[in-house]
CSV table of C-alpha atoms in Angstrom, one decimal:
chain,number,residue,atom,x,y,z
Q,1,MET,CA,-0.2,0.6,-0.1
Q,2,ALA,CA,1.4,3.6,-0.6
Q,3,VAL,CA,2.0,5.9,2.4
Q,4,THR,CA,-1.4,7.8,4.1
Q,5,VAL,CA,-0.8,11.6,5.0
Q,6,SER,CA,-3.8,12.9,6.5
Q,7,ALA,CA,-5.0,16.4,8.6
Q,8,ASP,CA,-6.4,15.6,12.8
Q,9,GLY,CA,-8.5,18.0,13.5
Q,10,TYR,CA,-8.8,19.8,10.2
Q,11,ASN,CA,-11.2,22.5,9.7
Q,12,LEU,CA,-11.5,24.9,6.6
Q,13,ILE,CA,-12.3,28.1,7.1
Q,14,ASP,CA,-11.2,30.1,3.4
Q,15,ALA,CA,-9.0,27.6,0.9
Q,16,MET,CA,-8.4,31.6,-0.6
Q,17,ASP,CA,-9.4,29.9,-4.5
Q,18,ASP,CA,-11.2,33.6,-4.2
Q,19,ASP,CA,-10.2,36.7,-3.1
Q,20,SER,CA,-13.9,38.6,-3.2
Q,21,PRO,CA,-15.0,37.3,0.3
Q,22,TRP,CA,-11.9,39.8,1.7
Q,23,SER,CA,-12.1,43.4,2.2
Q,24,GLY,CA,-9.2,45.8,0.8
Q,25,VAL,CA,-7.2,45.9,-2.4
Q,26,THR,CA,-7.6,42.5,-3.4
Q,27,SER,CA,-6.1,40.1,-6.4
Q,28,ASP,CA,-6.1,36.6,-7.2
Q,29,VAL,CA,-2.6,34.9,-7.4
Q,30,THR,CA,-2.4,32.2,-9.6
Q,31,ASP,CA,1.4,32.1,-10.6
Q,32,PHE,CA,2.7,30.7,-7.2
Q,33,TYR,CA,0.6,29.5,-3.7
Q,34,LYS,CA,1.0,26.8,-1.5
Q,35,GLU,CA,-2.7,24.9,-2.2
Q,36,GLY,CA,-5.3,24.6,-4.8
Q,37,SER,CA,-4.3,26.9,-7.7
Q,38,GLN,CA,-4.2,30.2,-6.3
Q,39,CYS,CA,-3.5,31.8,-3.7
Q,40,VAL,CA,-4.7,35.4,-2.4
Q,41,GLY,CA,-2.7,39.0,-3.2
Q,42,PHE,CA,-3.4,41.9,-0.7
Q,43,THR,CA,-1.5,45.2,-1.0
Q,44,MET,CA,-1.2,46.7,2.3
Q,45,THR,CA,-0.7,50.9,2.2
Q,46,SER,CA,-0.6,52.1,5.4
Q,47,SER,CA,1.8,52.5,8.9
Q,48,GLY,CA,0.0,51.2,11.2
Q,49,ASN,CA,-2.4,48.2,11.5
Q,50,ASN,CA,-3.9,47.2,8.3
Q,51,ASP,CA,-6.8,44.7,8.6
Q,52,VAL,CA,-8.5,42.2,6.0
Q,53,SER,CA,-11.4,40.2,6.9
Q,54,ARG,CA,-14.2,38.5,5.4
Q,55,SER,CA,-17.6,37.6,7.0
Q,56,VAL,CA,-17.7,33.1,8.1
Q,57,THR,CA,-19.4,31.0,10.4
Q,58,GLU,CA,-17.3,29.2,12.9
Q,59,ASP,CA,-17.3,27.1,15.7
Q,60,LEU,CA,-14.1,28.4,17.0
Q,61,SER,CA,-14.7,27.3,20.4
Q,62,SER,CA,-12.9,24.0,21.2
Q,63,THR,CA,-9.3,24.1,23.0
Q,64,PRO,CA,-6.5,23.6,21.7
Q,65,CYS,CA,-8.3,25.9,18.5
Q,66,ILE,CA,-4.6,26.3,16.6
Q,67,VAL,CA,-5.2,28.3,13.3
Q,68,ARG,CA,-3.1,28.0,11.0
Q,69,PHE,CA,-2.6,30.1,7.4
Q,70,TRP,CA,0.6,30.1,4.8
Q,71,PHE,CA,1.7,33.9,5.4
Q,72,MET,CA,4.6,35.9,2.4
Q,73,THR,CA,5.2,38.9,2.5
Q,74,THR,CA,7.8,41.7,0.3
Q,75,SER,CA,7.4,44.1,3.1
Q,76,LEU,CA,9.8,42.7,5.7
Q,77,ASN,CA,11.7,46.0,6.5
Q,78,GLU,CA,8.4,47.4,7.4
Q,79,LEU,CA,6.8,44.8,9.1
Q,80,ASN,CA,7.0,44.9,13.4
Q,81,THR,CA,8.0,42.5,15.7
Q,82,ASP,CA,5.8,39.3,17.2
Q,83,ALA,CA,5.6,41.1,21.2
Q,84,ASN,CA,4.9,44.0,19.1
Q,85,GLY,CA,1.6,42.0,17.0
Q,86,GLY,CA,3.1,42.3,13.3
Q,87,ILE,CA,1.1,39.6,12.6
Q,88,GLN,CA,-2.6,39.0,14.3
Q,89,VAL,CA,-5.2,37.0,13.5
Q,90,TYR,CA,-8.4,38.8,15.0
Q,91,LEU,CA,-12.0,37.6,15.2
Q,92,SER,CA,-15.6,39.5,15.8
Q,93,ASP,CA,-18.9,37.3,17.2
Q,94,GLY,CA,-20.7,40.8,16.7
Q,95,THR,CA,-20.5,41.8,19.9
Q,96,ASN,CA,-16.9,41.7,20.8
Q,97,THR,CA,-13.0,41.7,18.5
Q,98,GLY,CA,-10.3,39.6,20.1
Q,99,TYR,CA,-6.7,40.2,18.7
Q,100,TRP,CA,-3.9,37.4,19.0
Q,101,TYR,CA,-0.2,38.7,18.0
Q,102,ALA,CA,0.7,35.1,15.9
Q,103,ALA,CA,4.6,36.5,14.3
Q,104,GLY,CA,6.4,38.9,13.2
Q,105,SER,CA,9.8,40.8,11.9
Q,106,THR,CA,11.1,39.1,15.1
Q,107,THR,CA,10.7,35.1,13.1
Q,108,TYR,CA,9.5,35.2,10.3
Q,109,PRO,CA,12.0,34.7,7.9
Q,110,GLY,CA,11.1,35.5,4.5
Q,111,GLY,CA,9.2,33.7,1.9
Q,112,TRP,CA,6.4,31.4,2.4
Q,113,TYR,CA,5.7,31.1,6.3
Q,114,ALA,CA,3.5,28.9,8.6
Q,115,VAL,CA,1.8,30.9,11.1
Q,116,CYS,CA,-0.2,29.8,14.0
Q,117,VAL,CA,-1.8,31.0,16.9
Q,118,ASP,CA,-3.7,29.2,19.8
Q,119,VAL,CA,-7.3,31.1,19.9
Q,120,SER,CA,-8.7,29.5,22.9
Q,121,GLN,CA,-5.6,31.4,25.1
Q,122,ALA,CA,-5.8,35.3,26.1
Q,123,VAL,CA,-6.7,37.7,23.3
Q,124,ASP,CA,-3.4,40.1,23.3
Q,125,ALA,CA,-5.6,43.3,22.5
Q,126,GLY,CA,-9.2,43.9,22.2
Q,127,THR,CA,-11.9,41.8,23.8
Q,128,LYS,CA,-12.0,38.0,23.2
Q,129,PRO,CA,-15.3,37.3,21.1
Q,130,THR,CA,-18.4,35.7,24.4
Q,131,SER,CA,-19.1,33.1,21.5
Q,132,MET,CA,-16.4,31.7,20.2
Q,133,ASN,CA,-18.6,29.4,18.5
Q,134,ALA,CA,-20.6,31.6,17.2
Q,135,ILE,CA,-17.8,33.9,15.2
Q,136,THR,CA,-18.9,35.9,12.1
Q,137,THR,CA,-15.6,37.9,11.3
Q,138,PHE,CA,-12.5,36.2,10.2
Q,139,GLY,CA,-9.2,38.3,9.6
Q,140,ILE,CA,-5.6,38.8,9.1
Q,141,ARG,CA,-3.6,42.1,11.6
Q,142,ILE,CA,-1.1,43.2,9.6
Q,143,ASN,CA,1.1,45.6,11.5
Q,144,LEU,CA,4.3,48.1,10.4
Q,145,THR,CA,6.5,50.4,10.9
Q,146,SER,CA,6.2,52.6,7.9
Q,147,ALA,CA,4.5,53.0,5.2
Q,148,PRO,CA,5.8,49.9,2.5
Q,149,LYS,CA,5.3,50.1,-1.4
Q,150,LYS,CA,1.7,50.7,-2.5
Q,151,THR,CA,1.6,46.9,-4.4
Q,152,GLU,CA,0.8,43.7,-3.6
Q,153,ASN,CA,2.8,43.3,-0.5
Q,154,VAL,CA,1.2,40.2,1.4
Q,155,TRP,CA,0.0,36.9,-0.2
Q,156,ILE,CA,-2.2,34.4,1.8
Q,157,ASP,CA,-3.2,30.9,1.4
Q,158,HIS,CA,-4.9,28.1,2.9
Q,159,ILE,CA,-6.4,29.1,6.7
Q,160,CYS,CA,-7.5,26.2,8.8
Q,161,VAL,CA,-7.7,25.0,12.0
Q,162,MET,CA,-5.8,21.8,12.6
Q,163,ASP,CA,-4.4,19.7,15.4
Q,164,GLY,CA,-1.2,17.7,13.3
Q,165,LEU,CA,-0.9,14.8,10.9
Q,166,ILE,CA,-1.1,10.9,10.8
Q,167,ALA,CA,0.7,9.1,8.8
Q,168,TYR,CA,0.7,4.8,7.7
Q,169,GLY,CA,1.3,2.9,5.3
Q,170,ASP,CA,4.9,2.4,3.7
Q,171,ASP,CA,6.4,3.1,0.6
Q,172,GLY,CA,5.8,0.3,-1.9
Q,173,GLY,CA,6.6,-2.3,1.1
Q,174,GLY,CA,9.8,-0.4,1.8
Q,175,TYR,CA,9.5,1.8,5.1
Q,176,PHE,CA,8.6,5.5,4.5
Q,177,ASP,CA,10.6,8.3,6.4
Q,178,PHE,CA,9.4,12.4,7.1
Q,179,SER,CA,10.5,13.1,3.7
Q,180,ASN,CA,7.6,11.0,2.7
Q,181,ILE,CA,5.3,12.9,5.2
Q,182,GLN,CA,6.6,16.3,3.8
Q,183,SER,CA,6.4,15.4,0.1
Q,184,ALA,CA,2.5,14.6,0.9
Q,185,VAL,CA,2.4,18.0,3.3
Q,186,ASP,CA,3.7,20.0,-0.2
Q,187,ASN,CA,1.4,18.7,-2.2
Q,188,THR,CA,-1.1,21.5,-3.7
Q,189,SER,CA,-4.1,19.3,-3.0
Q,190,ASN,CA,-3.0,19.4,0.9
Q,191,GLY,CA,-0.8,22.4,1.3
Q,192,TRP,CA,-1.0,22.1,4.9
Q,193,PRO,CA,0.5,24.9,6.9
Q,194,VAL,CA,2.3,22.3,9.8
Q,195,MET,CA,5.7,20.9,8.6
Q,196,SER,CA,8.4,22.7,6.1
Q,197,GLU,CA,11.6,21.8,5.3
Q,198,SER,CA,15.5,23.7,4.9
Q,199,TYR,CA,18.7,21.9,3.8
Q,200,GLY,CA,17.0,18.8,5.0
Q,201,ILE,CA,15.7,19.4,8.6
Q,202,TYR,CA,12.5,19.0,9.1
Q,203,PHE,CA,10.0,22.0,11.1
Q,204,LEU,CA,7.2,21.2,12.6
Q,205,SER,CA,4.6,23.0,14.4
Q,206,CYS,CA,1.9,20.4,14.8
Q,207,SER,CA,1.3,16.7,16.1
Q,208,LEU,CA,2.5,13.5,14.5
Q,209,THR,CA,0.6,10.2,14.8
Q,210,PHE,CA,1.7,7.5,13.9
Q,211,GLY,CA,-0.7,4.5,12.9
Q,212,ASP,CA,-4.4,4.0,12.2
Q,213,ALA,CA,-6.3,3.7,15.1
Q,214,SER,CA,-9.1,3.3,13.5
Q,215,GLY,CA,-8.5,1.2,10.7
Q,216,THR,CA,-7.1,-1.8,10.4
Q,217,ASN,CA,-4.3,-0.3,8.0
Q,218,GLY,CA,0.1,-1.5,8.5
Q,219,CYS,CA,2.7,1.5,9.8
Q,220,LYS,CA,6.4,1.4,8.6
Q,221,PHE,CA,8.4,4.0,9.7
Q,222,GLN,CA,11.9,3.7,9.9
Q,223,ALA,CA,13.9,7.0,9.8
Q,224,LYS,CA,17.2,7.4,10.0
Q,225,SER,CA,20.2,9.6,10.2
Q,226,GLN,CA,17.1,12.8,9.8
Q,227,ARG,CA,16.8,16.2,12.1
Q,228,VAL,CA,13.2,17.1,13.5
Q,229,VAL,CA,12.9,20.5,15.0
Q,230,PHE,CA,10.1,21.5,16.9
Q,231,GLU,CA,9.6,25.0,16.5
Q,232,ASP,CA,9.3,27.8,18.6
Q,233,ARG,CA,5.3,29.0,19.1
Q,234,PRO,CA,4.8,30.9,21.8
Q,235,SER,CA,1.5,30.5,20.9
Q,236,ILE,CA,0.9,26.6,21.0
Q,237,GLY,CA,1.5,26.0,24.1
Q,238,SER,CA,3.4,23.3,26.2
Q,239,ASN,CA,0.5,20.1,25.1
Q,240,ASN,CA,0.2,20.5,21.9
Q,241,TYR,CA,3.2,18.9,19.8
Q,242,VAL,CA,2.3,14.7,20.5
Q,243,ILE,CA,4.1,12.7,18.8
Q,244,GLU,CA,2.1,9.1,19.1
Q,245,ILE,CA,2.6,5.7,18.0
Q,246,VAL,CA,-1.2,3.9,18.2
Q,247,ASP,CA,-1.9,0.3,16.5
Q,248,ASN,CA,-5.2,-0.7,16.0
Q,249,GLY,CA,-4.2,-4.8,16.4
Q,250,THR,CA,-4.8,-5.8,13.2
Q,251,GLY,CA,-2.1,-4.0,11.2
Q,252,THR,CA,0.9,-3.7,12.6
Q,253,THR,CA,2.9,-0.4,13.4
Q,254,GLU,CA,6.2,-0.8,12.9
Q,255,PHE,CA,8.4,2.5,14.1
Q,256,ILE,CA,11.8,2.7,14.0
Q,257,LEU,CA,14.5,5.4,14.7
Q,258,GLY,CA,17.8,5.1,13.1
Q,259,ASP,CA,19.0,1.7,12.6
Q,260,LYS,CA,20.9,-1.6,14.0
Q,261,SER,CA,23.9,-3.3,13.1
Q,262,GLY,CA,24.6,-5.9,14.6
Q,263,THR,CA,24.8,-5.1,18.3
Q,264,ALA,CA,25.8,-1.9,17.7
Q,265,ALA,CA,22.5,1.3,17.5
Q,266,ILE,CA,24.0,3.7,14.0
Q,267,GLN,CA,22.5,6.3,11.8
Q,268,GLY,CA,20.0,7.9,14.8
Q,269,CYS,CA,17.9,10.6,14.3
Q,270,LEU,CA,18.1,14.1,16.3
Q,271,LEU,CA,14.4,15.2,17.6
Q,272,SER,CA,14.4,19.1,18.9
Q,273,VAL,CA,12.8,22.3,20.2
Q,274,GLU,CA,14.2,25.2,18.3
Q,275,ASP,CA,14.8,26.7,21.7
Q,276,SER,CA,15.7,24.4,25.3
Q,277,SER,CA,13.7,27.9,26.9
Q,278,GLN,CA,10.6,27.6,25.0
Q,279,THR,CA,7.0,26.6,26.3
Q,280,ALA,CA,6.5,24.5,23.6
Q,281,LYS,CA,7.5,21.2,24.4
Q,282,PHE,CA,7.0,18.0,22.3
Q,283,THR,CA,6.5,14.1,24.1
Q,284,LEU,CA,6.4,11.0,22.5
Q,285,ASP,CA,4.0,8.4,23.6
Q,286,ALA,CA,4.5,4.9,22.3
Q,287,ASN,CA,2.5,3.5,25.7
Q,288,THR,CA,-0.9,4.3,25.9
Q,289,ASP,CA,-2.3,2.3,23.2
Q,290,THR,CA,-0.9,-1.1,24.7
Q,291,ASP,CA,-1.5,-2.6,20.8
Q,292,VAL,CA,2.4,-1.0,20.1
Q,293,ASP,CA,4.8,-4.5,20.1
Q,294,ASN,CA,6.4,-3.1,16.8
Q,295,PHE,CA,9.9,0.3,18.5
Q,296,LYS,CA,12.5,1.1,18.3
Q,297,MET,CA,15.4,3.1,18.9
Q,298,TYR,CA,18.6,3.4,18.0
Q,299,ALA,CA,21.5,6.2,18.2
Q,300,SER,CA,18.7,9.0,19.1
Q,301,THR,CA,18.5,12.1,20.5
Q,302,PHE,CA,16.0,14.0,22.1
Q,303,TYR,CA,16.8,17.5,22.9
Q,304,GLY,CA,14.2,19.4,24.8
Q,305,ALA,CA,11.4,17.6,24.6
Q,306,GLY,CA,8.6,17.0,27.1
Q,307,THR,CA,7.6,13.6,28.8
Q,308,ILE,CA,9.3,10.8,26.5
Q,309,LYS,CA,7.6,7.1,27.4
Q,310,PHE,CA,8.8,3.9,26.1
Q,311,ALA,CA,6.2,0.8,25.1
Q,312,ASN,CA,5.7,-1.9,27.0
Q,313,ASP,CA,8.1,-4.6,26.5
Q,314,ALA,CA,7.5,-6.9,23.4
Q,315,THR,CA,10.4,-9.0,21.1
Q,316,ASN,CA,10.6,-5.7,18.7
Q,317,VAL,CA,10.5,-3.2,21.6
Q,318,GLU,CA,14.2,-1.6,22.4
Q,319,VAL,CA,16.3,1.6,23.0
Q,320,LEU,CA,19.4,1.4,22.0
Q,321,GLY,CA,22.5,3.9,22.6
Q,322,CYS,CA,20.0,6.6,22.7
Q,323,SER,CA,20.6,10.3,24.4
Q,324,PHE,CA,18.0,12.8,26.4
Q,325,GLU,CA,18.9,16.1,26.7
Q,326,ALA,CA,17.2,18.3,28.8
Q,327,CYS,CA,14.4,16.5,28.6
Q,328,ALA,CA,11.5,16.2,31.1
Q,329,GLN,CA,11.0,12.7,33.1
Q,330,VAL,CA,11.8,9.4,30.7
Q,331,GLU,CA,9.4,6.3,31.5
Q,332,PRO,CA,10.6,3.4,30.2
Q,333,ASP,CA,8.3,0.8,31.4
Q,334,ASP,CA,9.7,-2.8,31.2
Q,335,CYS,CA,10.9,-1.8,27.5
Q,336,ASP,CA,15.1,-3.1,27.1
Q,337,THR,CA,16.8,0.3,27.5
Q,338,GLU,CA,20.4,-0.3,26.9
Q,339,ALA,CA,23.3,2.3,26.8
Q,340,CYS,CA,21.3,5.3,26.9
Q,341,PHE,CA,22.1,8.6,28.3
Q,342,PHE,CA,19.9,10.3,30.7
Q,343,ILE,CA,22.0,14.4,31.1
Q,344,ASN,CA,20.5,17.8,32.1
Q,345,THR,CA,16.8,16.9,33.1
Q,346,SER,CA,14.0,19.3,33.3
Q,347,ASP,CA,12.0,17.2,35.7
Q,348,ALA,CA,12.1,18.1,39.5
Q,349,ASP,CA,11.8,15.1,40.3
Q,350,ALA,CA,14.4,13.0,38.0
Q,351,ALA,CA,15.5,12.4,34.7
Q,352,LEU,CA,14.3,8.3,34.8
Q,353,LEU,CA,11.2,7.1,36.5
Q,354,TRP,CA,11.8,3.6,37.5
Q,355,ASN,CA,9.1,0.6,38.1
Q,356,GLU,CA,9.8,-3.2,39.2
Q,357,SER,CA,9.4,-4.3,36.2
Q,358,ILE,CA,12.1,-2.1,34.9
Q,359,SER,CA,14.7,-3.6,32.3
Q,360,ILE,CA,17.8,-1.3,31.8
Q,361,THR,CA,21.3,-1.9,32.0
Q,362,ASP,CA,25.4,0.4,31.2
Q,363,CYS,CA,22.4,3.3,31.0
Q,364,GLY,CA,24.5,7.0,32.7
Q,365,PHE,CA,23.1,9.6,34.4
Q,366,PHE,CA,24.8,13.5,34.0
Q,367,ALA,CA,24.8,16.6,35.1
Q,368,ASN,CA,20.0,16.0,36.4
Q,369,THR,CA,20.9,19.3,38.8
Q,370,THR,CA,17.0,20.5,38.7
Q,371,GLY,CA,16.2,16.7,39.6
Q,372,ALA,CA,17.7,13.8,40.3
Q,373,GLY,CA,18.9,10.8,37.9
Q,374,ILE,CA,16.4,8.5,38.7
Q,375,GLU,CA,13.0,8.4,40.7
Q,376,MET,CA,12.7,5.3,42.7
Q,377,PRO,CA,8.3,4.5,43.2
Q,378,SER,CA,6.6,4.1,45.7
Q,379,ALA,CA,7.0,1.0,48.6
Q,380,VAL,CA,3.7,0.6,48.6
Q,381,GLY,CA,2.8,-2.8,46.1
Q,382,SER,CA,6.1,-3.0,45.3
Q,383,PRO,CA,9.0,-4.8,46.5
Q,384,TYR,CA,11.2,-2.2,47.1
Q,385,ASP,CA,11.2,-0.9,51.3
Q,386,TYR,CA,12.8,2.0,52.1
Q,387,ASP,CA,15.1,3.2,55.2
C-alpha cells in the first residue's frame, strides 16, 4: 500500500481560491501558491495596522483551537516584531473583537511561512468574543512600522484549524520516513500549513500520529539520520506537540528511529526543540496504546522534550544507544533500555522513572541538577523497602 498522510482535527476556514469575500485591495494570484490553484494577494499601504477580513460562520470554541495559514510578504523591513503584533489574527462574534499576536519580524524568515496561533488562549488586544462558537468575522492584521510601497506585498493561502498529521502505510512495501510526510504536506492538494523543510531539516509546528488507530492498516516507519525541529511558537502552548504511536491490533505499526548493525546502534535521528527555553515542548507516547509492540529507537538524540513514554516490552521493542538531554521524565516501563544517556533533566523529580519490572543496562546519568537521575517508585505495592 502507499503512504497515507492526513490532517488531524482539520477544519477549513478559507482555501483562498477566491479573493472576492475579502476586504481591502485584493487579487487572485495563480503564479505561486501553497494549496489548490491560487492564493490571495493583498496590498497593505499604511504605517500601523492594516486589516483584511471576511464574513464567516465558524465554531472556534475548541481547546486548543490552532488557527493556521500560509503567509508571505515583501515588506520585511516594515513588518513589526512578534511582541508588537506584526502578524495578528482577529475574530469577532458581532459584539466583541479579539486580537491574537501570531508572528512578526522576529520569527518571520521570508518566503512562505506557516503562521499559527491558538485562539483558545487569552487575547493580546481587544476583547475575546463571548461566543467563540459563533464567529462571524475572521480577520488578519498586519502591523507595519512605516508605510510600504503601494503595491501588492502580502500573500495568504489555506486558512484552517488543524491539530496535526496522521501517517501510516508503507512506501511500496518498504519503510517511509519524514521525507514522505513532507512530500504529502507539499502536495498542493493538501498544502497544510504545519511543516516545512530547509537544508534537510524538518520543521514542525504540529503533532504527529504514527499508525491507523481506527482502521486495519499497518504502518512501516523508519527514519535514519534525519533531523526534526519542533518550532518555538509561544502561541501553541506546552501540550500541543505530541508524537503518538498507535496500533489497531490488526495491522502492525512499526516505529523505528535509526538502525542496528549487529549489536551496535547506528544512523540515529535528532529530535529537538528550536530553543530549550521555549514553552512548546514535544512529547513522545508509545505506551498509552497497549497494542504497540514494534517500537525501536537506535542512536537517536532527544533534546528539550517533554515526557517520553516507551512501549511495553515485546520481541520487537528496544531502545539502544539513545540520549535524552534537557528533557522531562523518561518512562521506560519494561522496554529493554540499553547504553542510553540521561543528561541535564528538566524534570524536578528525576530524569528516569524506575519501576519494578524495568529492563535497563549500561546507562549513564549526567549533570542532573534540576531533578535526580532516577525516581524510585513508592514502597506501597512494590517489592522495594526504604529506610
